[in-house]
Every structure is written in structure tokens, then in C-alpha cells.
Coordinates of N, CA and C in Angstrom, one line a residue:
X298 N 134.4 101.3 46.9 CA 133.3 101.7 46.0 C 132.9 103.1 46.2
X299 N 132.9 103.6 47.5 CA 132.3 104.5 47.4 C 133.5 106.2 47.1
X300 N 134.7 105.6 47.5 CA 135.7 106.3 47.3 C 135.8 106.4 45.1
X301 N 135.6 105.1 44.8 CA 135.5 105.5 43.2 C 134.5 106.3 42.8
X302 N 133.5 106.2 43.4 CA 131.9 107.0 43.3 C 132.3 108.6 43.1
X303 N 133.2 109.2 44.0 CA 133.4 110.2 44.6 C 134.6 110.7 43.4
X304 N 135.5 109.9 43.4 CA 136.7 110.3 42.1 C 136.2 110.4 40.7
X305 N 134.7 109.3 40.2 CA 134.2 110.0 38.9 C 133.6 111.2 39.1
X306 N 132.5 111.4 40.4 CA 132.4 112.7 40.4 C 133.7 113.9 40.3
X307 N 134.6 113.6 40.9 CA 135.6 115.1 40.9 C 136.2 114.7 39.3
X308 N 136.5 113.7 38.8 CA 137.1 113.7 37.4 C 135.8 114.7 36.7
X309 N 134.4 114.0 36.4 CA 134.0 114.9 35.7 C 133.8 116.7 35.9
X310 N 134.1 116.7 37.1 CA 134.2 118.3 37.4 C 135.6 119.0 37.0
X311 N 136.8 118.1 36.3 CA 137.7 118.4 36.1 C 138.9 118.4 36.9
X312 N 138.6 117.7 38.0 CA 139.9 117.5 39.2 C 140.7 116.7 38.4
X313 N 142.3 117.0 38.0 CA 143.0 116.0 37.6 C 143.7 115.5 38.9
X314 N 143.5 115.7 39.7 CA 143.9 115.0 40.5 C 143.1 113.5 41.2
X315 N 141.9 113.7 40.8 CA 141.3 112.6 40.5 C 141.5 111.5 39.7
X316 N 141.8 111.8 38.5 CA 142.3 111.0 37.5 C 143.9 110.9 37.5
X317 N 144.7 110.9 38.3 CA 146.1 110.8 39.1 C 145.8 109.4 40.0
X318 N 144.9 109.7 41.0 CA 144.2 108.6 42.5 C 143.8 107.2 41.5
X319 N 142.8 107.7 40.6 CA 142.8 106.5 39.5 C 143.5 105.6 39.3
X320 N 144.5 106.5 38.2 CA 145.5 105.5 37.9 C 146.2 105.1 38.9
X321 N 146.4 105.4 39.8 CA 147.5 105.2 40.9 C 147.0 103.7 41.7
X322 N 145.2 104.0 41.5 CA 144.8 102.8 42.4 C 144.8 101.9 41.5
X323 N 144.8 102.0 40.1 CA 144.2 100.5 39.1 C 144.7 100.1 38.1
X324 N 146.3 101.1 37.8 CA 147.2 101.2 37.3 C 147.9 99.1 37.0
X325 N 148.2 99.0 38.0 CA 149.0 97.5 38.3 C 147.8 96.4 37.7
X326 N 146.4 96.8 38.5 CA 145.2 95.8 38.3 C 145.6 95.2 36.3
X327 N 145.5 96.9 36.0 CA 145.1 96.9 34.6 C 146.3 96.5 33.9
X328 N 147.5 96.6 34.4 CA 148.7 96.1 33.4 C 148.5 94.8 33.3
X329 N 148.5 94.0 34.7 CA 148.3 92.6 34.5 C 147.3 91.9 33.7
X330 N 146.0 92.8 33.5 CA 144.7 92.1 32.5 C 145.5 92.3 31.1
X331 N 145.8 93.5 30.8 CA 146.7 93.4 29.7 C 148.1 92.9 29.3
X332 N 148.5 92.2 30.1 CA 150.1 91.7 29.9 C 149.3 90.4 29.7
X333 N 148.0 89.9 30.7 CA 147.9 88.5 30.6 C 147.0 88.4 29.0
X334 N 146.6 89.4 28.6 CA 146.0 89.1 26.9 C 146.8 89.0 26.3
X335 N 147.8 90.3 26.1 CA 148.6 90.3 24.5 C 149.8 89.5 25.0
X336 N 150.4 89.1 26.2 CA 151.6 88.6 26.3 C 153.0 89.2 26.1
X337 N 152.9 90.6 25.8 CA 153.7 91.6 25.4 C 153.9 92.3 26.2
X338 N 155.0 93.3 27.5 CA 154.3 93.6 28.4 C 154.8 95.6 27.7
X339 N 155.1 95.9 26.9 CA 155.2 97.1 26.1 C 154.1 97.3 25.4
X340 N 153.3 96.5 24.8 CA 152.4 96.8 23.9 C 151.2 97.0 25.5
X341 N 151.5 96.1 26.3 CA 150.3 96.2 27.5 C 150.2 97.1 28.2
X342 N 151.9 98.4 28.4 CA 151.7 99.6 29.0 C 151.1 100.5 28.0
X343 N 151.1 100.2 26.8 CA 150.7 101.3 25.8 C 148.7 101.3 25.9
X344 N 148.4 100.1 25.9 CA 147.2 100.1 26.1 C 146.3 100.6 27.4
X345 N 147.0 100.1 28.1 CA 146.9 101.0 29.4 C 146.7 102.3 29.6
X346 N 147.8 103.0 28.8 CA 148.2 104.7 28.7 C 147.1 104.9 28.0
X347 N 146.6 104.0 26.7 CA 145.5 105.0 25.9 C 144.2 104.7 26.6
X348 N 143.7 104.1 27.7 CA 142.4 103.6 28.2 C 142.7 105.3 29.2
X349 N 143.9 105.7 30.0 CA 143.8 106.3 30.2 C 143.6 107.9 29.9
X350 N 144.4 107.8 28.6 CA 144.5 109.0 27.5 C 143.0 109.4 27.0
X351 N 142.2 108.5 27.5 CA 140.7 108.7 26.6 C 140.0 108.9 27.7
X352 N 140.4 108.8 29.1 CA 139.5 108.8 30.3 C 139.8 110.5 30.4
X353 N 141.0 110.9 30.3 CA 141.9 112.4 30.6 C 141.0 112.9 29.6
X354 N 141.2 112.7 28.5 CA 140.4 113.5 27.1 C 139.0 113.4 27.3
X355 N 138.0 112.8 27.9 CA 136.7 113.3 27.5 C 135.7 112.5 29.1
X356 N 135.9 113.2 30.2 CA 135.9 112.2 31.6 C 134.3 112.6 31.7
X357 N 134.1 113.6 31.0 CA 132.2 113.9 30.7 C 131.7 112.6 30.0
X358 N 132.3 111.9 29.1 CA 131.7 110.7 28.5 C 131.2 109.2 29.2
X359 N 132.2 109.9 30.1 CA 132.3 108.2 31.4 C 130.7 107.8 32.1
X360 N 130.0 107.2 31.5 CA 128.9 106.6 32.0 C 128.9 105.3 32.9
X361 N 129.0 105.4 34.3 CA 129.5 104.0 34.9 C 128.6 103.8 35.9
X362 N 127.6 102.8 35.8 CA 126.6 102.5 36.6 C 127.1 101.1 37.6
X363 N 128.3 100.9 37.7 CA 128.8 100.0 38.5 C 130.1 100.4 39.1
X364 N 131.5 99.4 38.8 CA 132.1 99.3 39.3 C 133.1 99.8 38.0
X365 N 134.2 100.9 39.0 CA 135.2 101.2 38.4 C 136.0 100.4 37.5
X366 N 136.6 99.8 38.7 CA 137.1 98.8 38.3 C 137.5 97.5 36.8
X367 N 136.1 97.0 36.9 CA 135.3 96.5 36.2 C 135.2 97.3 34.8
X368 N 134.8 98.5 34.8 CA 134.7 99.4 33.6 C 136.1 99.9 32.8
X369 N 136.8 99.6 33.6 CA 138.6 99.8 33.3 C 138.9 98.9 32.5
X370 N 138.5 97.8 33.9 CA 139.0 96.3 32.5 C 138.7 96.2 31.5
X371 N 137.4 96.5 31.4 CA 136.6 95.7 30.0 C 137.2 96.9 29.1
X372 N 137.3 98.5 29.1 CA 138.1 99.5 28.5 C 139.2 99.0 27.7
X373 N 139.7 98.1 29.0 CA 141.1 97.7 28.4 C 141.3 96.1 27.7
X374 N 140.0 95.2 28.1 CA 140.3 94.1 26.6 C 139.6 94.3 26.0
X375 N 139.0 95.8 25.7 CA 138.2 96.3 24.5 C 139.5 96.3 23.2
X376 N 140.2 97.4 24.4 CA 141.6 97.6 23.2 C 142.7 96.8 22.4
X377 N 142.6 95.6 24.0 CA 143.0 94.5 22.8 C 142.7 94.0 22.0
X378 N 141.6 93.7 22.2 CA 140.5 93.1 21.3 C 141.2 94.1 19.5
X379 N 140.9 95.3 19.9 CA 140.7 96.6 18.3 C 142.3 96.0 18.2
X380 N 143.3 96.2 18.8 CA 144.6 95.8 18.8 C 144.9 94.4 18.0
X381 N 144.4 93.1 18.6 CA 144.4 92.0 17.7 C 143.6 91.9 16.5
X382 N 142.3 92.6 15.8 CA 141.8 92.9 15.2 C 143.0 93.6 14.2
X383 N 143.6 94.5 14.7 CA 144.6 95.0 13.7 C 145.6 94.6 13.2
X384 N 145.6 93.6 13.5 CA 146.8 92.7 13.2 C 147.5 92.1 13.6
X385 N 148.0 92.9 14.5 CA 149.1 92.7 15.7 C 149.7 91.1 15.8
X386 N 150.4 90.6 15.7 CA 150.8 89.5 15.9 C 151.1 89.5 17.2
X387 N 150.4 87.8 17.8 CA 151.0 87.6 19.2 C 152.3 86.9 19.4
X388 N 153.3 87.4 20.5 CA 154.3 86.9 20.6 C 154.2 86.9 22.4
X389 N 155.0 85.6 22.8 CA 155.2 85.2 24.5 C 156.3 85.9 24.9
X390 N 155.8 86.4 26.1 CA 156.2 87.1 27.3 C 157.1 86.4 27.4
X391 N 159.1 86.8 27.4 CA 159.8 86.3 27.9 C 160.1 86.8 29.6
X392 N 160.8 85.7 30.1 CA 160.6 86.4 31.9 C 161.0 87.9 32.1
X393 N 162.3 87.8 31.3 CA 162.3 89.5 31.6 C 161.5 90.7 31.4
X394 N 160.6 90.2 30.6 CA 159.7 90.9 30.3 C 158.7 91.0 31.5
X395 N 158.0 89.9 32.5 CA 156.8 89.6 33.0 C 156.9 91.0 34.4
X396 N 158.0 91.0 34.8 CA 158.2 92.2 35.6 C 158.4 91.5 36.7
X397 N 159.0 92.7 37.9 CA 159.8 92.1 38.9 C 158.8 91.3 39.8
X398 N 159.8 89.8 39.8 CA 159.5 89.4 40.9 C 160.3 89.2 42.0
X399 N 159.9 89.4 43.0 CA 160.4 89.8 44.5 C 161.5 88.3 45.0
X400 N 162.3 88.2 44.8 CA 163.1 87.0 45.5 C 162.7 86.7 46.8
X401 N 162.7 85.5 47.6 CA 162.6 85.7 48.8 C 163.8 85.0 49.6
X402 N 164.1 84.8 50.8 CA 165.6 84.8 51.5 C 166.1 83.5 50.8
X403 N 165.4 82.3 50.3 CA 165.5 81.3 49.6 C 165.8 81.2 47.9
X404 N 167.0 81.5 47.7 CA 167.1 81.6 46.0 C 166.3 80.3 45.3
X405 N 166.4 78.8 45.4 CA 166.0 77.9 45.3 C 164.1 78.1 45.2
X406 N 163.7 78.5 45.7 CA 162.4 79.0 45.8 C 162.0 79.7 44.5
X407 N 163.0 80.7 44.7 CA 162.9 82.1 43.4 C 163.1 81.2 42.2
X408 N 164.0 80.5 42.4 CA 164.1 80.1 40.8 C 162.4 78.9 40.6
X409 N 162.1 78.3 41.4 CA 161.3 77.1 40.7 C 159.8 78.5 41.0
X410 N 159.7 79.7 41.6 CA 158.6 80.4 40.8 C 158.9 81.1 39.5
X411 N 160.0 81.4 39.5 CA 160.3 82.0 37.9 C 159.7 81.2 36.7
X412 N 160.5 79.7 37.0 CA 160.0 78.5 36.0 C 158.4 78.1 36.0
X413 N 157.6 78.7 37.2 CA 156.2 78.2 37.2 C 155.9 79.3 37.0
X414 N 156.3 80.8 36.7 CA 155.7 81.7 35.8 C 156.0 81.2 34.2
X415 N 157.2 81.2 33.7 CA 157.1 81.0 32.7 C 156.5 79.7 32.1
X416 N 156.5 78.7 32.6 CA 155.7 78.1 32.5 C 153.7 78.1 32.4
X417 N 153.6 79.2 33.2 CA 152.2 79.5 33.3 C 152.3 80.3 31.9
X418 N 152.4 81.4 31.7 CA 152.6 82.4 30.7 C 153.0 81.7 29.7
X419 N 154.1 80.7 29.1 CA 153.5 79.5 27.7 C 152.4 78.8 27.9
X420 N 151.9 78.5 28.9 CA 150.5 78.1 28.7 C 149.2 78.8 28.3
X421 N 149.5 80.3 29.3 CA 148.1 81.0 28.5 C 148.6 81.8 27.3
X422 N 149.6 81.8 26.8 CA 150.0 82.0 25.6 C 149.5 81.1 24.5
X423 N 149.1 79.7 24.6 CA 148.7 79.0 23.7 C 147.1 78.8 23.5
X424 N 146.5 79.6 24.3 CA 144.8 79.6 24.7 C 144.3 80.5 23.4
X425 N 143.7 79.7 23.1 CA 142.4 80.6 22.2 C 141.8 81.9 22.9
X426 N 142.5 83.1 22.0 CA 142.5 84.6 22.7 C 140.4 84.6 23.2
X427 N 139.8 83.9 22.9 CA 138.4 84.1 23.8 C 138.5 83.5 24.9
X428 N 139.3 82.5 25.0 CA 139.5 81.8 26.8 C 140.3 82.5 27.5
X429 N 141.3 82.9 26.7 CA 142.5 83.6 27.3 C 141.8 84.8 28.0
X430 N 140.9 85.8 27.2 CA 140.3 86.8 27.7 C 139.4 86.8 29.0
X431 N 138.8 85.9 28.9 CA 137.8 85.0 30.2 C 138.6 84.8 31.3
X432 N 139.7 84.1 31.0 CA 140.3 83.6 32.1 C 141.4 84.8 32.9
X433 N 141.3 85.4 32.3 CA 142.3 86.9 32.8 C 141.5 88.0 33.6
X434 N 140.2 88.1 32.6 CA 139.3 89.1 33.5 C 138.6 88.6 34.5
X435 N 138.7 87.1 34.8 CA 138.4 86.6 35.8 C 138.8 86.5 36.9
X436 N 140.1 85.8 36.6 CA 140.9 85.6 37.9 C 141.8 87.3 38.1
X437 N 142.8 87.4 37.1 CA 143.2 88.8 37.2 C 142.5 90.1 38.0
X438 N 141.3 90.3 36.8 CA 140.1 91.2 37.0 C 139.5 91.4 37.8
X439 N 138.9 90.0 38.5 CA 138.1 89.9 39.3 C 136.7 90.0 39.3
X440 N 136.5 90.5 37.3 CA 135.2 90.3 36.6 C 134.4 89.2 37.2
X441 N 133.0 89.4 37.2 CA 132.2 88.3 37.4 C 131.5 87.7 36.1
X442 N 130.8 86.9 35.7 CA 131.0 86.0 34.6 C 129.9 87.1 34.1
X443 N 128.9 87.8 34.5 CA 127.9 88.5 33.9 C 128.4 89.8 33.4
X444 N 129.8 90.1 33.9 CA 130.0 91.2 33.6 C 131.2 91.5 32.3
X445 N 131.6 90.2 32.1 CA 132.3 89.6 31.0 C 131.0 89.2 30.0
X446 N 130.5 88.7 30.1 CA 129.6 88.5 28.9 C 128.7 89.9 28.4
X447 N 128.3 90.9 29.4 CA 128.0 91.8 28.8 C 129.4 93.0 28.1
X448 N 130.7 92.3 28.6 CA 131.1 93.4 27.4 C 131.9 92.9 26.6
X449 N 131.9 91.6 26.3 CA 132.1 90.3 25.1 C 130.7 90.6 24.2
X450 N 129.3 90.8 24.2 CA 128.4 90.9 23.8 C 127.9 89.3 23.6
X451 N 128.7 88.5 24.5 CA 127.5 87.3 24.7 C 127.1 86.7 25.7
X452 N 126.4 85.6 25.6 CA 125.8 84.9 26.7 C 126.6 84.4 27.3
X453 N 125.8 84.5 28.9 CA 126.4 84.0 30.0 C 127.5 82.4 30.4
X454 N 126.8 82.0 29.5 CA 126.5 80.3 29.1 C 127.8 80.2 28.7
X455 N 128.4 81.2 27.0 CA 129.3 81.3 26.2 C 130.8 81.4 27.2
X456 N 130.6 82.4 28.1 CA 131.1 83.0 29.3 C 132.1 81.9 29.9
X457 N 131.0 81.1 30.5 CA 131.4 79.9 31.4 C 132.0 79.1 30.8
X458 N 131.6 79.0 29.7 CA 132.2 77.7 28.9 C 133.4 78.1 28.2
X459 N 133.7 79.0 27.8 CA 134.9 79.4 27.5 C 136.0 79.2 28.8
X460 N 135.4 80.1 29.9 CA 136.2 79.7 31.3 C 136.6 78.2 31.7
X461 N 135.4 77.7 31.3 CA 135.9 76.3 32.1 C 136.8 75.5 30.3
X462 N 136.7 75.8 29.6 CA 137.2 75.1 28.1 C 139.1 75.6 28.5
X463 N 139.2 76.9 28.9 CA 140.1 77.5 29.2 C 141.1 76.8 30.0
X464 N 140.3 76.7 31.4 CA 141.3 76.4 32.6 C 141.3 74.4 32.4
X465 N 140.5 74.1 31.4 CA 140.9 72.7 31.3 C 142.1 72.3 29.9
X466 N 142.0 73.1 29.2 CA 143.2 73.2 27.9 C 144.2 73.9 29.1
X467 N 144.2 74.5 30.1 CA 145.8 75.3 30.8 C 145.7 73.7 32.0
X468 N 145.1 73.3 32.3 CA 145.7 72.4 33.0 C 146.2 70.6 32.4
X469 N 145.6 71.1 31.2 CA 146.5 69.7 30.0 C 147.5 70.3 29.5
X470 N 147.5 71.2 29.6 CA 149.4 71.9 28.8 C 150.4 71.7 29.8
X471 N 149.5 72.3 31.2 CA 150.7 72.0 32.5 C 150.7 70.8 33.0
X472 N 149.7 69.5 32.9 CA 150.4 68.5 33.0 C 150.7 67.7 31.9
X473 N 150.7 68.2 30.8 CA 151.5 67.3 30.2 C 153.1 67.7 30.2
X474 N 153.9 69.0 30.4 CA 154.7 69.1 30.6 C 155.2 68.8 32.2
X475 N 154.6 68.2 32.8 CA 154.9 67.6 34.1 C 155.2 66.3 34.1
X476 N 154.5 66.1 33.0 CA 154.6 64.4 32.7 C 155.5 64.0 31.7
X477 N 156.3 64.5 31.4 CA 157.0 64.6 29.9 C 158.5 64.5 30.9

């Protein structure tokens, strides 16, 4: 925290190298919030680039009375947000797409996490994009429920319930394909 404190200060004095430490620290954070909304993981580096493209372009505008972090994310399912507003059609993250995952000395392993990614990822693929968004800046994010509802522009209440409507529609999708 106090290390981000110190990098808005030198961004707004014009250190690019500050805004380098940034991305470098929150870069991965923020792909994943965005790979886990649009399910695209190209449209989710582009979103990224422009949360950053607008931080480079005007770092005097950055008003952040909390957490870095936090102000990134919400930056960035702002953009999806303007992004599915645009039209954009959603389409599911095929595995090649989700990005590398690490094998470990057990092939047999690797394969049954592949299938419980792709499996996870058709699941929140089928979530109503306001659960989907809850449940990503949640767990992903690491948003707290108040800080989701203040940049959704609703109640706390709306918040939770969407979270918990969420992770109970993702755990009837995964067992019913368990049970099938």
C-alpha cells in the first residue's frame, strides 16, 4: 500500500517509470478480471492496454483515495462494461486461449486441471454478465463487496446477492455436469 502510495505520487510528477512498476505489479491481476468478464482473452489484453493508455495519457486525473489495486479493477470492468454496451458479442474462452498453464511432473493431473478449467470457464461463461462481474472482482480482484457496489453504482444488498445468485447458478452448472 504504501509502495502504491509512493508510485501515484512519482506517476503524477511524470516518472514513467512509475507507470512501468504499475503495470508490471497489476498487469496479470488485471488480465484475469478481464479474461474472467469478456471470456475473450484478446479483447481482455486490449482492455487492459487502454485502462493503461488513459493512466499514461492524463496520470494528473488519477484521484485515488484507496487502493490501487482496486481502482484498476473497477477501471477495467468499467471498460467492459462500455465494451458490452457496444455490442460486442460474447464468445467462450477456448483452453488455448486461457493461457499457460504450468504442467506438473504428473501428466494425468494436467489433463483433469485443463478439463476443470474449461469446465469452470463454460460455467462462468453462462452467468448473467452482473454475477459474472461480482464474482470475478471478488474472488479474482479481491474487491470487497462495498467497493463493488460503489463502482456498479448500487447497493450493497444488490452486491451480495448477485454474488451469492452467482456462485449458486456456477455450482448447479458444475453439478449438473457431474451428474450427467
Amino acid at each position: 500500500m504504501l509502495e502504491d502510495k509512493l508510485l501515484i505520487w512519482k506517476l503524477k510528477s511524470g516518472d514513467g517509470a512509475a507507470l512501468t512498476r504499475v503495470y508490471e505489479k497489476y498487469k496479470n491481476d488485471l488480465l484475469r478480471i478481464a479474461s474472467g468478464l469478456l471470456n475473450r482473452t484478446s479483447a481482455a489484453e486490449d482492455i487492459v492496454h487502454d485502462v493503461f493508455v488513459s493512466l499514461a495519457q492524463s496520470p494528473e486525473k488519477l484521484k485515488l483515495s484507496g487502493n490501487l489495486k482496486a481502482y484498476l479493477a473497477t477501471c477495467v470492468a468499467n471498460r467492459v462494461r462500455n465494451s458490452n454496451r457496444a455490442g460486442q458479442r460474447e464468445q467462450t474462452m477456448s483452453l488455448d486461449e486461457s493461457g499457460p498453464v504450468t504442467p506438473d511432473s504428473q501428466p494425468d493431473r494436467w489433463i483433469i486441471r485443463s478439463e476443470e478449467l474449461d469446465r469452470l470457464n463454460n460455467a462462468m461463461a453462462q452467468l448473467p454478465y452482473p454475477q459474472r462481474e461480482v464474482v470475478v472482482l471478488h474472488v479474482q480482484g479481491g474487491m470487497k463487496f462495498r467497493a463493488i457496489a460503489k463502482s456498479q453504482n448500487v447497493s450493497i444488498n444488490t452486491v451480495q446477492s448477485r454474488y451469492r445468485y452467482g456462485l449458486d447458478k456456477l455450482r448447479s452448472l458444475l453439478d449438473g455436469e457431474v451428474k450427467k
